[in-house]
Coordinates of C-alpha atoms and ligand atoms in Angstrom, one line a residue:
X186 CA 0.0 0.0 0.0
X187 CA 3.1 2.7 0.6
X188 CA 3.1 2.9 -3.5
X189 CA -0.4 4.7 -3.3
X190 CA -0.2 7.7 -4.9
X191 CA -3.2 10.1 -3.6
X192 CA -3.5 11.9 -7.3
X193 CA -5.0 8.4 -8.0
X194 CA -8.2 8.9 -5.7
X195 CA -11.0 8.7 -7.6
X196 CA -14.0 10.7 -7.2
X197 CA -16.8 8.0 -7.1
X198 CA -20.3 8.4 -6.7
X199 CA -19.5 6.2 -2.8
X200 CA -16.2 8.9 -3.0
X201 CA -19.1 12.0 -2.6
X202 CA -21.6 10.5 -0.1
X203 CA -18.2 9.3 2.1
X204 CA -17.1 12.7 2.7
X205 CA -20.8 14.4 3.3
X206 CA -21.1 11.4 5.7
X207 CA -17.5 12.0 7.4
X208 CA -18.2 15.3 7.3
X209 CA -21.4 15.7 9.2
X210 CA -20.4 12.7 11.3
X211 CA -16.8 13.0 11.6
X212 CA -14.1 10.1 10.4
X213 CA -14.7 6.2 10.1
X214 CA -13.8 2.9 11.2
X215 CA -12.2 0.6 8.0
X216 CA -14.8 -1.6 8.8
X217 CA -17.4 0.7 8.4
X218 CA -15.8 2.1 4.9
X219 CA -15.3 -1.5 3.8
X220 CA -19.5 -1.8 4.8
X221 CA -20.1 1.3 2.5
X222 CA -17.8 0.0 0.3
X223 CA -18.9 -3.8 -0.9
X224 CA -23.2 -3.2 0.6
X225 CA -24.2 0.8 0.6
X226 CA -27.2 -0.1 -0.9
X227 CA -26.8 2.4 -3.5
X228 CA -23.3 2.6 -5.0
X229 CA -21.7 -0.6 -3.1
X230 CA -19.4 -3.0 -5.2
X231 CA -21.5 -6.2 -4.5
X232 CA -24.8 -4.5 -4.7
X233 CA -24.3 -3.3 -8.2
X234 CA -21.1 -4.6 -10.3
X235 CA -20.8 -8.0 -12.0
X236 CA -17.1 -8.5 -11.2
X237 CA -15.8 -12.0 -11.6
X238 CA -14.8 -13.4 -14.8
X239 CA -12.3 -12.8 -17.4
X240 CA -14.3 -10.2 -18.1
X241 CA -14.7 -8.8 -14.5
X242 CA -12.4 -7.3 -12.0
X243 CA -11.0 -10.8 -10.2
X244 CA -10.9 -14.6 -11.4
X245 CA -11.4 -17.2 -8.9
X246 CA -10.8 -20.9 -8.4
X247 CA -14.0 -22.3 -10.1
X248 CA -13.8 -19.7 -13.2
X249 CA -10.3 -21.1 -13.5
X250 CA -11.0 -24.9 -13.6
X251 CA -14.2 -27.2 -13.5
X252 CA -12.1 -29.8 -11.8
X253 CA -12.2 -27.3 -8.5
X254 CA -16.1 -27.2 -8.2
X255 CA -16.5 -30.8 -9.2
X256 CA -14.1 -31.8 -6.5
X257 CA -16.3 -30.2 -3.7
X258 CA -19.4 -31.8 -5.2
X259 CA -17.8 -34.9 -4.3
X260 CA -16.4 -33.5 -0.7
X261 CA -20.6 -32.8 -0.8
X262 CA -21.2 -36.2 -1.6
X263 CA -18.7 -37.8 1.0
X264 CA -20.2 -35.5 4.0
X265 CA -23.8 -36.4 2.9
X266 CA -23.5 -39.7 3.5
X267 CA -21.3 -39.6 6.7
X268 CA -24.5 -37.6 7.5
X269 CA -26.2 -40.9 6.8
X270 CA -27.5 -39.6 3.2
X271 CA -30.4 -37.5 4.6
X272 CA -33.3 -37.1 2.5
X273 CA -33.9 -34.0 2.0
X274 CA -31.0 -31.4 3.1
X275 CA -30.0 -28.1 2.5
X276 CA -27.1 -27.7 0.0
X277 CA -26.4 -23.9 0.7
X278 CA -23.8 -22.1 -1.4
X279 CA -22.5 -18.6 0.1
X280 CA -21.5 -16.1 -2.7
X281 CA -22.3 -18.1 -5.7
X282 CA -20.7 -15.9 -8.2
X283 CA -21.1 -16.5 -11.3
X284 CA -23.0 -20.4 -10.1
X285 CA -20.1 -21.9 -11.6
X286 CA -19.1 -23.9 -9.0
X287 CA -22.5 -25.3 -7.8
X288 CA -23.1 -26.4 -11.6
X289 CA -20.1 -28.2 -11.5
X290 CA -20.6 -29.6 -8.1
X291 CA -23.8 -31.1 -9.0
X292 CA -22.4 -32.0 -12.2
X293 CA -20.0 -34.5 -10.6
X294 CA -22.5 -35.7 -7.7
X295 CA -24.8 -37.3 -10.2
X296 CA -22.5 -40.4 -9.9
X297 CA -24.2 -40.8 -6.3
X298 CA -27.4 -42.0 -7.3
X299 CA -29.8 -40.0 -4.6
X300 CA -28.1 -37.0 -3.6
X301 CA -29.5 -34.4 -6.2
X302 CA -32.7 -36.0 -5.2
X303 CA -32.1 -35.3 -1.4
X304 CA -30.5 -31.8 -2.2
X305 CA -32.8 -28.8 -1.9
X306 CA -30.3 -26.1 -3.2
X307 CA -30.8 -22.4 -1.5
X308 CA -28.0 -19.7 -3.0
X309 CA -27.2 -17.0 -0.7
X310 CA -26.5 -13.3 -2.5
X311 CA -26.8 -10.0 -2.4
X312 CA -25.7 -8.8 -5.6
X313 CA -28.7 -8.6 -7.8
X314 CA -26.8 -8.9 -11.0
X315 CA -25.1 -12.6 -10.3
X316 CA -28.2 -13.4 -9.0
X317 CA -29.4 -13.0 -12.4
X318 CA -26.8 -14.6 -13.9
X319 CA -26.9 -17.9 -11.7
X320 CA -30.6 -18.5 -12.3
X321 CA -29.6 -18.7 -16.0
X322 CA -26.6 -20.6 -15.4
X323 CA -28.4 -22.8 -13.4
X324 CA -31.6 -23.3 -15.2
X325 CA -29.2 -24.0 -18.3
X326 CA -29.0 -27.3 -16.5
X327 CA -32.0 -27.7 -15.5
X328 CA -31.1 -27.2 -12.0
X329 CA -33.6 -26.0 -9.0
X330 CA -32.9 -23.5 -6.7
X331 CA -34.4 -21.2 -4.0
X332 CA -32.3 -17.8 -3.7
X333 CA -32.0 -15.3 -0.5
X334 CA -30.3 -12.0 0.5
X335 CA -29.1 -13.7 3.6
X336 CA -29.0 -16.8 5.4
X337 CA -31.4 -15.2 7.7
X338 CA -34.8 -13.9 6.5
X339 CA -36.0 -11.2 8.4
X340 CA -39.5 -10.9 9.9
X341 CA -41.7 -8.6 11.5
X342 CA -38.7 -6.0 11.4
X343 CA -41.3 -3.2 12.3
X344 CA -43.1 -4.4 15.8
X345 CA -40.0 -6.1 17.3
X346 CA -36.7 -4.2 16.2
X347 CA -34.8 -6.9 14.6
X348 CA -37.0 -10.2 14.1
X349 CA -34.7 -13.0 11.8
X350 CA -35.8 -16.2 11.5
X351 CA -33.7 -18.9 9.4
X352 CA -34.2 -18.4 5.7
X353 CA -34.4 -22.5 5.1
X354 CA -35.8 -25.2 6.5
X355 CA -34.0 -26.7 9.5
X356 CA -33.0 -30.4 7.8
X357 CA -29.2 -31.5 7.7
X358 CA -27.4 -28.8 6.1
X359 CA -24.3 -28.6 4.2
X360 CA -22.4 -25.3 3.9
X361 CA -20.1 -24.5 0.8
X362 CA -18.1 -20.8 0.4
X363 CA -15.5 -19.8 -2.1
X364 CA -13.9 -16.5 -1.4
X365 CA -16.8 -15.7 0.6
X366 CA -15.8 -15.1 4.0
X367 CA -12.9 -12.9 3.1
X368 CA -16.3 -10.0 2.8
X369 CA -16.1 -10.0 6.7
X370 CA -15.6 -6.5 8.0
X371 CA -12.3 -5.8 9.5
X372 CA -11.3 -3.0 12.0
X373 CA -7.8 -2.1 12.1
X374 CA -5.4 -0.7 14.8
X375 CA -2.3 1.4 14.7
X376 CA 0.7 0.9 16.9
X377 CA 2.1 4.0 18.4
X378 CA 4.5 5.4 21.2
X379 CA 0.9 5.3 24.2
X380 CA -0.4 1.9 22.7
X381 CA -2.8 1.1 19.9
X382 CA -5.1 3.5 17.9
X383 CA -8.2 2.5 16.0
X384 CA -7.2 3.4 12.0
X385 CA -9.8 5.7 10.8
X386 CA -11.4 6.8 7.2
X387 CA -11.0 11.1 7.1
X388 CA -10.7 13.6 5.1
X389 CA -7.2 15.4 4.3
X390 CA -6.9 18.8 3.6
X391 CA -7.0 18.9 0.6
X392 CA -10.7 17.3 1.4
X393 CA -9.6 14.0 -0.1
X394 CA -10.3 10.6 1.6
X395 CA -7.2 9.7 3.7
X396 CA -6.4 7.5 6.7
X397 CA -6.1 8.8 10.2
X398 CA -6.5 7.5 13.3
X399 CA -8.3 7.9 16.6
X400 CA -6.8 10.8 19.0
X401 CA -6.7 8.1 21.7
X402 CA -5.8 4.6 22.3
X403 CA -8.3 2.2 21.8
X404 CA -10.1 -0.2 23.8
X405 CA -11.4 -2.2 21.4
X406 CA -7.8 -3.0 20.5
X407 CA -8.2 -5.2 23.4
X408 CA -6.0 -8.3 23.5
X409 CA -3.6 -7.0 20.6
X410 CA -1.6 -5.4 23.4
X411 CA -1.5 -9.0 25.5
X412 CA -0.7 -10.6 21.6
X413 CA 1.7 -8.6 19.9
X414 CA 3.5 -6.9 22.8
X415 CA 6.3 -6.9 20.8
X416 CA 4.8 -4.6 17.4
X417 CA 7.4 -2.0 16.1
X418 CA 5.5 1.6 16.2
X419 CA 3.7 2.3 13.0
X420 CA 2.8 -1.2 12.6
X421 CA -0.7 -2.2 11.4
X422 CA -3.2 -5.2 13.1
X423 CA -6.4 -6.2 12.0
X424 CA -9.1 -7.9 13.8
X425 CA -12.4 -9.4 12.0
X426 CA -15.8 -7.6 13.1
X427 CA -18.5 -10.0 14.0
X428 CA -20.0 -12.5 11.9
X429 CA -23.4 -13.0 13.4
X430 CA -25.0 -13.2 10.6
X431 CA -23.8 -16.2 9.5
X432 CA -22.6 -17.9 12.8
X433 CA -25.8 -17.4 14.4
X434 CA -27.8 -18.9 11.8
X435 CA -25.1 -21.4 11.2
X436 CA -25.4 -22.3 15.4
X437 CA -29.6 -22.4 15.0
X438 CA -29.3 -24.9 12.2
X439 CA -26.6 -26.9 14.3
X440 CA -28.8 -27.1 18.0
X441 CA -30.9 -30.0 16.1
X442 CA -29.1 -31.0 13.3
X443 CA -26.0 -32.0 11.5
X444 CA -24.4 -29.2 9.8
X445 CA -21.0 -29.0 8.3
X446 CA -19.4 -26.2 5.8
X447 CA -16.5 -25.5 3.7
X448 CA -14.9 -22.2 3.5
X449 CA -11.8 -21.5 1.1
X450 CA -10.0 -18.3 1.0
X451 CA -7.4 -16.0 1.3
X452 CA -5.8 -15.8 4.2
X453 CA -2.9 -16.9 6.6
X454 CA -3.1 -19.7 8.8
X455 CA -2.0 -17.8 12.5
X456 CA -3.6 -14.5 13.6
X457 CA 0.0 -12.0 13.0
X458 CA 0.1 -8.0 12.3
X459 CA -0.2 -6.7 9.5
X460 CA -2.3 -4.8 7.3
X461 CA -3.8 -6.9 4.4
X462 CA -6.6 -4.5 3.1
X463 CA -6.6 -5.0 -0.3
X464 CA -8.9 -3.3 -3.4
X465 CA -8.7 -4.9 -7.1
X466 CA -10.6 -3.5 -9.9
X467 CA -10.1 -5.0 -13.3
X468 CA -7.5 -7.7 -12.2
X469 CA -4.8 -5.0 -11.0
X470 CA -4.7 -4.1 -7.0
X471 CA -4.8 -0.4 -6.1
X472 CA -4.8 1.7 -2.4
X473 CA -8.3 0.4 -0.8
X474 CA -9.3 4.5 -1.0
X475 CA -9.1 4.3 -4.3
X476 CA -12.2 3.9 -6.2
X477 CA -14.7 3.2 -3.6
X478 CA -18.3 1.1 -4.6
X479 CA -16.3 0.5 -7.5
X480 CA -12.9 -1.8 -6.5
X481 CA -13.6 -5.3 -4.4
X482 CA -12.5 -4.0 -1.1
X483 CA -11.1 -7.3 1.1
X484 CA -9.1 -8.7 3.4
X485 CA -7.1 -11.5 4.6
X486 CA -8.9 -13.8 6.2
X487 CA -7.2 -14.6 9.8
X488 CA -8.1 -18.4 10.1
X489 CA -7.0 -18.9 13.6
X490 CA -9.7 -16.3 14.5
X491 CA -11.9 -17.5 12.2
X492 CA -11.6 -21.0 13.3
X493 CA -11.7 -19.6 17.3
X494 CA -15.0 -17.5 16.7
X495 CA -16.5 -20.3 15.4
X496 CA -15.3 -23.0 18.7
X497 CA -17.2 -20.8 20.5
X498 CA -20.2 -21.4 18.8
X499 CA -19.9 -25.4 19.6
X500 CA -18.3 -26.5 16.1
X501 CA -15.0 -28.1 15.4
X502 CA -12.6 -27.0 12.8
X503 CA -10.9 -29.1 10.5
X504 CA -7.7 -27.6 9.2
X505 CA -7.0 -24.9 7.6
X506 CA -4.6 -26.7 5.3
X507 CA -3.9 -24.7 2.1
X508 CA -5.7 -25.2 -0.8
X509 CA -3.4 -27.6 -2.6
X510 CA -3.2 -29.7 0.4
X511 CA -6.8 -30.0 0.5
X512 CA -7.4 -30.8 -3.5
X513 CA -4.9 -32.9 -3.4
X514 CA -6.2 -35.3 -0.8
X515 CA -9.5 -35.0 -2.7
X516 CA -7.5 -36.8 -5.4
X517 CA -7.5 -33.6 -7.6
X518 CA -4.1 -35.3 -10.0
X519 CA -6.2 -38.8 -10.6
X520 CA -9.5 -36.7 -11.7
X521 CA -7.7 -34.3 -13.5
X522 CA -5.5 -37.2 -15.5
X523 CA -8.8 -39.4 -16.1
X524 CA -10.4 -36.0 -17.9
X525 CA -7.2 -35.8 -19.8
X526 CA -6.9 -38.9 -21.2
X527 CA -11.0 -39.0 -22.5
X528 CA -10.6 -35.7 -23.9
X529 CA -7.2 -34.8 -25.3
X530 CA -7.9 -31.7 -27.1
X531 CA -8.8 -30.3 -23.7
X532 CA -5.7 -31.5 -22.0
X533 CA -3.2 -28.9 -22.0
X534 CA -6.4 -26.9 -21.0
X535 CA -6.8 -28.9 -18.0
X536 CA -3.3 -28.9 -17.0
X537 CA -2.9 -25.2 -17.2
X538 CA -5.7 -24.6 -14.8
X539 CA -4.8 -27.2 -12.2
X540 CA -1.3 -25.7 -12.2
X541 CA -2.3 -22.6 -11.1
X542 CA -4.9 -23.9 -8.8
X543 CA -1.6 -25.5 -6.9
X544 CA 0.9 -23.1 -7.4
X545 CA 2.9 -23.5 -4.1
X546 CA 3.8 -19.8 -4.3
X547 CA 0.3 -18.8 -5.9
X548 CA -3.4 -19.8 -5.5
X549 CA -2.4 -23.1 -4.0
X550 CA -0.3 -22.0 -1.0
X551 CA -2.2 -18.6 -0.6
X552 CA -5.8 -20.1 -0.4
X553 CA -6.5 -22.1 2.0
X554 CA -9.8 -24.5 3.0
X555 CA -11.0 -24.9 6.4
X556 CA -14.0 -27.1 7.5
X557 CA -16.2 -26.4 10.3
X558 CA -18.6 -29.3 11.6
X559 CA -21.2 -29.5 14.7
X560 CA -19.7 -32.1 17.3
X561 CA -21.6 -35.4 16.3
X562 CA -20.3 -35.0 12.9
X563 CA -16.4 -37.7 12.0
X564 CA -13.4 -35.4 10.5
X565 CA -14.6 -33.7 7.3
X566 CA -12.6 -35.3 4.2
X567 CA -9.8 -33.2 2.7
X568 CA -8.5 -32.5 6.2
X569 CA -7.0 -35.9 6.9
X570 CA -3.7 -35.6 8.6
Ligands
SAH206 N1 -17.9 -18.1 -4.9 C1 -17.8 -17.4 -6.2 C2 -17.8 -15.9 -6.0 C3 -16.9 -15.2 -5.0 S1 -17.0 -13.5 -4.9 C4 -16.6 -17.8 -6.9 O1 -15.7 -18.5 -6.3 O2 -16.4 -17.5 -8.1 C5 -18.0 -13.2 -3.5 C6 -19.5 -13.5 -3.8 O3 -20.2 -13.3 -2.6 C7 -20.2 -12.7 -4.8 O4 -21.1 -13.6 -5.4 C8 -20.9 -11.6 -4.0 O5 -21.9 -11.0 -4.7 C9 -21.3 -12.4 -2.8 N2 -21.5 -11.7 -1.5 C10 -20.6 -10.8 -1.0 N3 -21.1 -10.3 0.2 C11 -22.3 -11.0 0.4 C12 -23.2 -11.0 1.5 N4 -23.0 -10.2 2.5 N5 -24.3 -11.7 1.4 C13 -24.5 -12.5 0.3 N6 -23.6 -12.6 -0.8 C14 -22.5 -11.8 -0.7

């Protein structure tokens, strides 16, 4: 991020409402800005743009390869029967994209006679566009599908406040996420000479959007003093916002009934400091102030946290491993050799994409998968030691 040169900061339509907002209400959190950025529901990146694809701003794992989403079909598969092949249950995809990777999923599950029976799909997403999108995709193969804004549906928001009630029935339920969970709000924290400060989204004085941070040291910083005692001054450390809405629902779901998920993403395996707030628009990064409502605006995803926040809702966690480890258990070379073999003229296709899918120093060290399971539930597959 030092490389960000301010003359770059765009003057979005998000840009304007930001600064009227900082100005009448004085500076925000990163979390907040990252809110405005990816859901104001006017201008934010996943409310409006259509960004994955060659085409789009990012590529990701299942636009790359068919052999990814095929593979976690048959992680589906394997889970649904230790589940005792429950008829019916929830198949619920977070973030469905471009509904690639369900497609392909289901695709490769038909060789388990039953489980598209058993499967009652729901797709969770916000972005109107892709939802568009996967309902063609889907319907293209004649595939059923029930889609939501959330995994909770609220009700009766008026008389009681906040009324939610789970958006899908409460059956076994299997969770699937691709670069999903790396949306999670992050706040981040400053290290100076009297402790940590909360970073902050201002305006300079030239009236452009710049970082500051708050006058004094924060409390919410909390435990970042007790875990990196040792942070040189001017150091950065992030620390995810909460994730009710989907560990809540995730924990109703679980009181009565099996539930396991996937999540793969970005991220690093131990919590550490650093700043990792990234924006990419049109496959090159830039500052995260750049082009705001218009650049995906993520960050790392800190698994350890991750992985803690969601003990503490009763589930185990399987791994993280990185996401070569966990295709390659799946058996990702045998699949990939078997489709090369039956269709040469695709082969040097399908090599291509499975390289970079397991690039040590790429997506396949980067990424990594983590599975999360309620109690009753034997060690998710992929995960094996
Ligand atoms: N899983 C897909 C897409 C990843 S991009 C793939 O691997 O190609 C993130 C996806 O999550 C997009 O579909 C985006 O619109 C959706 N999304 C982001 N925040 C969301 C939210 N809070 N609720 C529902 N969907 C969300």
């Amino acid at each position: 991020m030092s490389d960000y040169d301010p003359d770059l900061r765009r003057d979005t339509p998000l840009t304007r409402k930001l600064k009227e907002r900082i100005g009448r209400d004085g500076p925000i959190s990163v979390a907040d800005y990252m809110d405005a950025c990816l859901n104001d529901p006017e201008h934010g990146y996943y409310r409006t743009q259509a960004a994955i694809g060659a085409q789009g701003d990012f590529i990701t794992a299942p636009e790359i390869s068919q052999v990814f989403g095929e593979l976690i079909g048959l992680w589906c598969v394997i889970v649904w029967q230790q589940m005792g092949s429950p008829k019916p249950f929830n198949l619920i995809e977070l973030g469905p994209g471009r509904g690639t990777l369900i497609r392909d999923a289901l695709r490769a599950a038909k060789v388990v006679p039953g489980f598209q029976d058993a499967a009652l799909v729901h797709l969770v997403e916000s972005n109107a566009v892709l939802r568009e999108v996967q309902r063609e995709r889907l319907a293209e193969d004649g595939l059923q599908a029930t889609w939501h804004g959330s995994l909770f549906k609220v009700e009766g928001a008026q008389d009681t406040g906040f009324g939610t009630k789970l958006a899908m029935p409460e059956i076994p339920t299997i969770i699937i996420g691709n670069e999903f969970i790396d949306t999670r709000l992050i706040h981040q924290y400053v290290k100076c000479d009297d402790g940590w400060h909360e970073r902050l989204v201002a305006t300079d004085d030239q009236f452009r959007l710049a970082f500051s941070m708050t006058q004094e040291g924060k409390r919410g910083a909390g435990d970042l003093v007790t875990r990196f005692p040792e942070t040189p001054i001017g150091e950065v450390a992030e620390r995810a916002g909460a994730m009710g809405d989907l560990t809540m629902p995730m924990r109703e779901i679980a009181t009565t009934q099996p539930l396991a998920a996937l999540f793969i993403d970005y991220g690093h395996v131990h919590s550490s400091v650093g700043d990792t707030l990234q924006a990419v628009r049109n496959h090159a990064h830039e500052h995260p102030l750049t082009s705001p409502g218009e650049a995906d605006v993520t960050a790392q995803v800190d698994f350890a946290q991750f992985a803690r926040d969601m003990q503490k809702q009763d589930f185990v966690a399987d791994g993280p491993v990185t996401q070569a480890e966990f295709l390659g258990q799946l058996g990702i070379m045998e699949r990939t050799s078997r489709l090369m073999a039956g269709n040469p003229r695709k082969a040097a296709a399908l090599e291509a994409g499975i390289a970079r899918l397991m690039a040590p120093q790429g997506m396949g060290g980067r990424f990594k998968a983590i599975g999360i399971r309620s109690a009753g539930l034997p060690g998710l597959p992929g995960f094996e030691q």
